[in-house]
PDB file of C-alpha atoms in Angstrom:
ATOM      1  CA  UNK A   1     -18.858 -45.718 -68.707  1.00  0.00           C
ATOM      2  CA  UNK A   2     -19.863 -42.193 -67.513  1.00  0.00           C
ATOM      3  CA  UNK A   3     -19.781 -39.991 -64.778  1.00  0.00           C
ATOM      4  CA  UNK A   4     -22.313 -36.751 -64.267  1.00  0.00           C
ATOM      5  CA  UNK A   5     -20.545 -33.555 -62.450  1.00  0.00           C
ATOM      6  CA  UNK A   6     -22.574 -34.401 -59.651  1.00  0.00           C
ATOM      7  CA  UNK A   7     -21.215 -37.593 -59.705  1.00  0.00           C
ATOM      8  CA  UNK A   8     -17.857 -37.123 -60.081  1.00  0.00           C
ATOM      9  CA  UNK A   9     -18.405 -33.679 -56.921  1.00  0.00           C
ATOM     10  CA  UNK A  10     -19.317 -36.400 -54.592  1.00  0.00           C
ATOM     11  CA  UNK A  11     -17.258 -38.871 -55.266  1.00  0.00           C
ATOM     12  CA  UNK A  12     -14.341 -36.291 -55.250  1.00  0.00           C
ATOM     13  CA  UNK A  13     -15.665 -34.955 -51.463  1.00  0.00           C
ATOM     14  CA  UNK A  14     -16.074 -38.623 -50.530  1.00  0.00           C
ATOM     15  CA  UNK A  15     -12.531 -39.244 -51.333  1.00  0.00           C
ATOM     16  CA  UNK A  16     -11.044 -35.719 -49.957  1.00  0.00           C
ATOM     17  CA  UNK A  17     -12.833 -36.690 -46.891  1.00  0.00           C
ATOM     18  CA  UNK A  18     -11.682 -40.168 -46.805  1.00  0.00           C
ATOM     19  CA  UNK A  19      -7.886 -39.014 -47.290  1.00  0.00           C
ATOM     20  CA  UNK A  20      -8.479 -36.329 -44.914  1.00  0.00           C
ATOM     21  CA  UNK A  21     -10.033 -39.515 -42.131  1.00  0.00           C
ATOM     22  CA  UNK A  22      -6.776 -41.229 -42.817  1.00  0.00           C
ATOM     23  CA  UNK A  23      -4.497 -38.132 -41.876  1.00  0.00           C
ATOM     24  CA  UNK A  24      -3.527 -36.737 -44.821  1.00  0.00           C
ATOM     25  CA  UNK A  25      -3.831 -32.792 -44.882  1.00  0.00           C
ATOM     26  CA  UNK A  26      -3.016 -29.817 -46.547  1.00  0.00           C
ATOM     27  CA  UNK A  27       0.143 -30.039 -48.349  1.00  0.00           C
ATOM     28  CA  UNK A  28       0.886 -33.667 -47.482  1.00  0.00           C
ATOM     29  CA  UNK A  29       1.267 -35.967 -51.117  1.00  0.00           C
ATOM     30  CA  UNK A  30      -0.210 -38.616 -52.298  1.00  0.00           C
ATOM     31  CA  UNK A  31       1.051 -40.551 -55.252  1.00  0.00           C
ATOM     32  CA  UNK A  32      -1.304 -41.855 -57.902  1.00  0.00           C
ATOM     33  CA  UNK A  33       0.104 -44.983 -60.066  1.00  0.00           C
ATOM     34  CA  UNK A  34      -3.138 -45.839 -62.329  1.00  0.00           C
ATOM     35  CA  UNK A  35      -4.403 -46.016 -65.887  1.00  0.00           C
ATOM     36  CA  UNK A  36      -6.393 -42.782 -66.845  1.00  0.00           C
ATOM     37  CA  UNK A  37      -9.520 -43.404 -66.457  1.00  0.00           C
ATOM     38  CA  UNK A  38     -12.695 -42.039 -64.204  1.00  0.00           C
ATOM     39  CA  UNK A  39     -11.181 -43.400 -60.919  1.00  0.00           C
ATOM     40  CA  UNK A  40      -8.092 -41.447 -62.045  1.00  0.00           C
ATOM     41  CA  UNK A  41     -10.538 -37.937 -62.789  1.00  0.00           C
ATOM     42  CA  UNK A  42     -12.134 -38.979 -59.486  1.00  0.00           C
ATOM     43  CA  UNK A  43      -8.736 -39.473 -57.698  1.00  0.00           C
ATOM     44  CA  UNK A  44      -7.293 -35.717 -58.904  1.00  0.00           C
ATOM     45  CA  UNK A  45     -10.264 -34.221 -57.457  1.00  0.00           C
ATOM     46  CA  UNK A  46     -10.591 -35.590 -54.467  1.00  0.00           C
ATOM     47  CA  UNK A  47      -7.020 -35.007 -53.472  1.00  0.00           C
ATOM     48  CA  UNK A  48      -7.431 -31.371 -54.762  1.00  0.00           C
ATOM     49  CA  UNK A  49     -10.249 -30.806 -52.698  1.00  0.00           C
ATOM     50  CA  UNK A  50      -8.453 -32.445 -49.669  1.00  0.00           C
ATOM     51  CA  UNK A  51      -5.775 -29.744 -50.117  1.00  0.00           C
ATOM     52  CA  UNK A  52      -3.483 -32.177 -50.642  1.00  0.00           C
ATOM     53  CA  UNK A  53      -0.651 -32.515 -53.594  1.00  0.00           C
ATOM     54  CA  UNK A  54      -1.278 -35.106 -56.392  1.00  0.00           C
ATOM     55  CA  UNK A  55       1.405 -36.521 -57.790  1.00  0.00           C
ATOM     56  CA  UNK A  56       1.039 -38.567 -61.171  1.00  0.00           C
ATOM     57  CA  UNK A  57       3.186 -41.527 -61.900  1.00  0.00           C
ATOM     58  CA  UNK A  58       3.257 -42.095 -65.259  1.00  0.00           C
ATOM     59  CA  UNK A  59       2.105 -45.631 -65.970  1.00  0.00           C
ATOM     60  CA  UNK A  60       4.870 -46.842 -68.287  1.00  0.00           C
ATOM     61  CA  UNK A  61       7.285 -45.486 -66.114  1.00  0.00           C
ATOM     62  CA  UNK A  62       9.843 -48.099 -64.824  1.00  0.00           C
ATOM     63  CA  UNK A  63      11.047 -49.602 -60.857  1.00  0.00           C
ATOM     64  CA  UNK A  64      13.773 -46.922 -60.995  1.00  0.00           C
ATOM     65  CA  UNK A  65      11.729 -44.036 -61.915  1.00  0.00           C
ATOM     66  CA  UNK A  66       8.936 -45.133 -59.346  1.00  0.00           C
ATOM     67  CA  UNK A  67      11.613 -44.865 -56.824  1.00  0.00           C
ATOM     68  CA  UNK A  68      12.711 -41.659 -57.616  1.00  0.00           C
ATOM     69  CA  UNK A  69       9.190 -40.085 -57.718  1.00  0.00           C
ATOM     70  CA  UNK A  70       8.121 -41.765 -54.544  1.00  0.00           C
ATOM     71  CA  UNK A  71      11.761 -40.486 -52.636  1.00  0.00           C
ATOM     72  CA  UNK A  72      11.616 -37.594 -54.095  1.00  0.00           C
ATOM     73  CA  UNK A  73       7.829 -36.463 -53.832  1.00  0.00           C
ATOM     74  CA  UNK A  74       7.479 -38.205 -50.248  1.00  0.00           C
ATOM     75  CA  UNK A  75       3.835 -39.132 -50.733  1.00  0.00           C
ATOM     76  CA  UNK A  76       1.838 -40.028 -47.367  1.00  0.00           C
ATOM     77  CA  UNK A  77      -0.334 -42.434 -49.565  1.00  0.00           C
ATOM     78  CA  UNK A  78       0.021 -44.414 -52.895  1.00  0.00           C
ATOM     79  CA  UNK A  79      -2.702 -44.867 -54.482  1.00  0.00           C
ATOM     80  CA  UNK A  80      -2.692 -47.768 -57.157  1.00  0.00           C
ATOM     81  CA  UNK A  81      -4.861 -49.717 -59.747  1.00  0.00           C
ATOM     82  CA  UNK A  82      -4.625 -53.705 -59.871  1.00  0.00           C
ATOM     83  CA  UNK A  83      -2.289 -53.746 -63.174  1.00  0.00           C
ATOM     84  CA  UNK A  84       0.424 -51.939 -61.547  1.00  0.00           C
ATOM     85  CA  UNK A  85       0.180 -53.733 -58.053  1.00  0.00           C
ATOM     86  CA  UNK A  86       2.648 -56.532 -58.920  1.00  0.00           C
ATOM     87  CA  UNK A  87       5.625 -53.507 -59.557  1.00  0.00           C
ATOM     88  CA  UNK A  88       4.870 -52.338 -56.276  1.00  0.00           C
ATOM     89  CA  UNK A  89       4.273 -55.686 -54.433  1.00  0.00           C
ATOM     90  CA  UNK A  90       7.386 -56.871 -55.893  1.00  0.00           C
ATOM     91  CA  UNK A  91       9.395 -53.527 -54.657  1.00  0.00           C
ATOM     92  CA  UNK A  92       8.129 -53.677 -51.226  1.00  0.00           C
ATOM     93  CA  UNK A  93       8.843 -56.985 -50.917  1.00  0.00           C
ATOM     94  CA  UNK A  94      12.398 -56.637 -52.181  1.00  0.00           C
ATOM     95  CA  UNK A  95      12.841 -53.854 -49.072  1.00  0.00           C
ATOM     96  CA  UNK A  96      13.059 -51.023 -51.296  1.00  0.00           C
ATOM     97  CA  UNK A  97      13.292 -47.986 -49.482  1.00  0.00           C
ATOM     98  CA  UNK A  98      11.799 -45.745 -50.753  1.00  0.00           C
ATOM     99  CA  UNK A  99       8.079 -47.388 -50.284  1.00  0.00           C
ATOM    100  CA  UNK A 100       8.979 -47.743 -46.609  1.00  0.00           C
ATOM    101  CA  UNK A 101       7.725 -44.285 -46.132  1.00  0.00           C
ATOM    102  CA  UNK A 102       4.574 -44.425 -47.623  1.00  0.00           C
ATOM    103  CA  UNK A 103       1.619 -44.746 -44.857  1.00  0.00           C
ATOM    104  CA  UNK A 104      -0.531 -46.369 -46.702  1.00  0.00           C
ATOM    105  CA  UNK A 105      -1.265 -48.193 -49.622  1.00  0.00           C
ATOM    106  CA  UNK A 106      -4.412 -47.634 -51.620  1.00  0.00           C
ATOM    107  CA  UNK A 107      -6.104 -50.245 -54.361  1.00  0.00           C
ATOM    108  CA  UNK A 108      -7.665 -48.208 -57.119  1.00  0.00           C
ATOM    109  CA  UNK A 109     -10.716 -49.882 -59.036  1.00  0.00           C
ATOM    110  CA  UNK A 110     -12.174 -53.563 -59.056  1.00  0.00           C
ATOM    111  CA  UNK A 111     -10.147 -56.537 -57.535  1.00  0.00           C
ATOM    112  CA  UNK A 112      -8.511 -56.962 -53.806  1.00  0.00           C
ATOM    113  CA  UNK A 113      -5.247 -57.623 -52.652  1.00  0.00           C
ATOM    114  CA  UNK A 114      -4.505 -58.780 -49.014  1.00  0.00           C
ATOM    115  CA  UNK A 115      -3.784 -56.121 -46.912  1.00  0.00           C
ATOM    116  CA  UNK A 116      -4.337 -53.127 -49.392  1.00  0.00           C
ATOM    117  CA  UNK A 117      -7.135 -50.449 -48.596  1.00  0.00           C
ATOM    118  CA  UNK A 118      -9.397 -50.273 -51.021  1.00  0.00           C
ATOM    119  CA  UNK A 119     -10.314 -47.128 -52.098  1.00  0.00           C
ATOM    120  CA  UNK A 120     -13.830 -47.608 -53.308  1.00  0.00           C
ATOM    121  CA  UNK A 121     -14.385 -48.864 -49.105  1.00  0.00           C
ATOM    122  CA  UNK A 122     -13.200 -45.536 -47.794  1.00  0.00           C
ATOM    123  CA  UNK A 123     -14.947 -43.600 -50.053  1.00  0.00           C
ATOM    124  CA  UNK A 124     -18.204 -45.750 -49.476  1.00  0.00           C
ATOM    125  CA  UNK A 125     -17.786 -45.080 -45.790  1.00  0.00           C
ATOM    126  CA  UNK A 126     -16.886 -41.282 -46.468  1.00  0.00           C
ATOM    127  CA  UNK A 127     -18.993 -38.355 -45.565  1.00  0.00           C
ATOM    128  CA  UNK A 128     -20.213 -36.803 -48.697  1.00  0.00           C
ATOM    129  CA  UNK A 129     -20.067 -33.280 -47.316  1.00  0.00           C
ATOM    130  CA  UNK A 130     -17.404 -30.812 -48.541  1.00  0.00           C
ATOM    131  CA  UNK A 131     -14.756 -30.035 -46.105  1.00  0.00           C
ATOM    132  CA  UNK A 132     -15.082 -27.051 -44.582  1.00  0.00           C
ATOM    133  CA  UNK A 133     -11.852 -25.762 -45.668  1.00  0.00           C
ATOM    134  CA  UNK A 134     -11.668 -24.775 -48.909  1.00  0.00           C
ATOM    135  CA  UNK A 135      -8.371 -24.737 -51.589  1.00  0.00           C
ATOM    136  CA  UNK A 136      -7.026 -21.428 -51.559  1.00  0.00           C
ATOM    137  CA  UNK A 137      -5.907 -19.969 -55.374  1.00  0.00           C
ATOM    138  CA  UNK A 138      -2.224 -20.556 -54.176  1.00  0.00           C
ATOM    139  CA  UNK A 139      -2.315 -23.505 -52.394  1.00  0.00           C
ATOM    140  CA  UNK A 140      -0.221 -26.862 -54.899  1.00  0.00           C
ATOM    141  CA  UNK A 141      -2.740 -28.389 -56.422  1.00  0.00           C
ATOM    142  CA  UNK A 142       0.089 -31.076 -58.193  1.00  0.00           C
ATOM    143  CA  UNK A 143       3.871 -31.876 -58.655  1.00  0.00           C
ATOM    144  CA  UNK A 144       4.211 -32.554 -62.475  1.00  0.00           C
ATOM    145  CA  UNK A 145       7.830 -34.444 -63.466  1.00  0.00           C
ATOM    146  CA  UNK A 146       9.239 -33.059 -66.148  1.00  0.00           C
ATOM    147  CA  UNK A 147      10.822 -35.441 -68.775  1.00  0.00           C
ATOM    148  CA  UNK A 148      14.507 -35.773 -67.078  1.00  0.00           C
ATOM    149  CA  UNK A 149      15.661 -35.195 -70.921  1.00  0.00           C
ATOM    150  CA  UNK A 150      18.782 -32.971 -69.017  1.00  0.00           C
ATOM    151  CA  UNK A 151      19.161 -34.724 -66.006  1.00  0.00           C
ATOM    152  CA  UNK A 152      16.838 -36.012 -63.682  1.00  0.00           C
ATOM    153  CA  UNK A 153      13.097 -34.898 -64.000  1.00  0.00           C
ATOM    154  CA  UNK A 154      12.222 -32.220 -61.695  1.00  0.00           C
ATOM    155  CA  UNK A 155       8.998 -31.170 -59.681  1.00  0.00           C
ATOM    156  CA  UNK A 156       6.964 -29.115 -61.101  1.00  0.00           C
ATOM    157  CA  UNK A 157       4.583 -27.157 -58.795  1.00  0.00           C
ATOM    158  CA  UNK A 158       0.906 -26.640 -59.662  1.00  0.00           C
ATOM    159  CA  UNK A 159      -1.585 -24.293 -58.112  1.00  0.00           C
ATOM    160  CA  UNK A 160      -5.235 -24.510 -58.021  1.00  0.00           C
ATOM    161  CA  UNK A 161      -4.945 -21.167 -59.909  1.00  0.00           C
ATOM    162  CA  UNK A 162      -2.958 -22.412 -62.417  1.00  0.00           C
ATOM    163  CA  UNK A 163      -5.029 -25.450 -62.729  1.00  0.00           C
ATOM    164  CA  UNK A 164      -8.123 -23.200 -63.256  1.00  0.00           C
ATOM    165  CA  UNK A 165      -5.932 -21.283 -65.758  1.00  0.00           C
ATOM    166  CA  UNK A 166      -5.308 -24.351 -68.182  1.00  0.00           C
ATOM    167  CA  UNK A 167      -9.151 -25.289 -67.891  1.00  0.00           C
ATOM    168  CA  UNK A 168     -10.169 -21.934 -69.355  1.00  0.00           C
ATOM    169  CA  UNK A 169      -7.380 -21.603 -71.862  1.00  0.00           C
ATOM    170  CA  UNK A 170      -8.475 -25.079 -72.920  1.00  0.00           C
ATOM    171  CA  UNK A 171     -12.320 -24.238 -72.824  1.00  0.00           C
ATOM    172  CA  UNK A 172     -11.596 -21.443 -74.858  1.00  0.00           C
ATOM    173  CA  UNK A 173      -9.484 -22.710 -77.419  1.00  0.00           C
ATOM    174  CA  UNK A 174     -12.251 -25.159 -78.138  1.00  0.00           C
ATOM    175  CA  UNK A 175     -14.682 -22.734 -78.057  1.00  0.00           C
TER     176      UNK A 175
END
């Protein structure tokens, strides 16, 4: 499976307009629990370009650290792929919490699940024009957990300038 640039820039403005359609704005969160993969390259993207704040969930990570990341990051959306659903499903239905907050719930990739949004339909009926307003250098781009190896993992703030930074070094290194 590939994706072109101008495949992955519209699919990135559908989903930034999508996310922007279902209220989510500049500096609100959205989580991300999925496998790395092109929905996931999409998925950064898109919330980028919606001036929103991604915030990874690392997919090994277990209930407890969920919680934490989803209390702690407040995300207005989840977004989630079909393997990880049942964690979720099973945490909701249990009353935890700390998914009560979440507005929505977003299915990443093939499959359905009653009641879920799926992504790919929001994007489908998304406009494919970039939103007017544009990321600013400063704006958070991402909240990166640290490990928690002294205590429990901490935020770490992201900027689209930063982000551009790490691109270039990366570029560069590999010439």
């Amino acid at each position: 499976t590939h994706l072109t640039y101008g495949e992955l820039d519209e699919r990135a403005t559908r989903l930034a307009n999508a996310l922007h359609a279902h209220g989510v704005g500049p500096g609100d969160r959205v989580a991300v629990f999925m496998e790395n993969n092109l929905d996931y390259i999409v998925t950064y993207h898109g919330v980028g370009r919606s001036r929103a704040i991604f915030v990874p969930i690392v997919t090994q990570s277990k209930l407890p650290e969920i919680e934490y990341f989803i209390s702690h990051s407040e995300p207005s959306i989840l977004i989630v792929d079909g393997e990880r659903w049942d964690v979720v499903a099973d945490a909701i239905a249990n009353g935890n919490p700390a998914f009560a907050t979440l507005r929505e719930i977003w299915l990443a990739g093939e499959g359905d699940r009653a009641g879920l949004t799926l992504m790919a339909t929001v994007m489908a009926v998304a406009s494919s024009t970039p939103p007017a307003a544009r990321p600013q250098a400063q704006d958070p781009v991402a909240f990166m957990y640290t490990s928690g190896s002294t205590g429990r993992p901490k935020a770490v703030i992201h900027s689209h300038y930063t982000a551009v930074a790490q691109a270039e070094a990366v570029c560069s290194r590999m010439g």
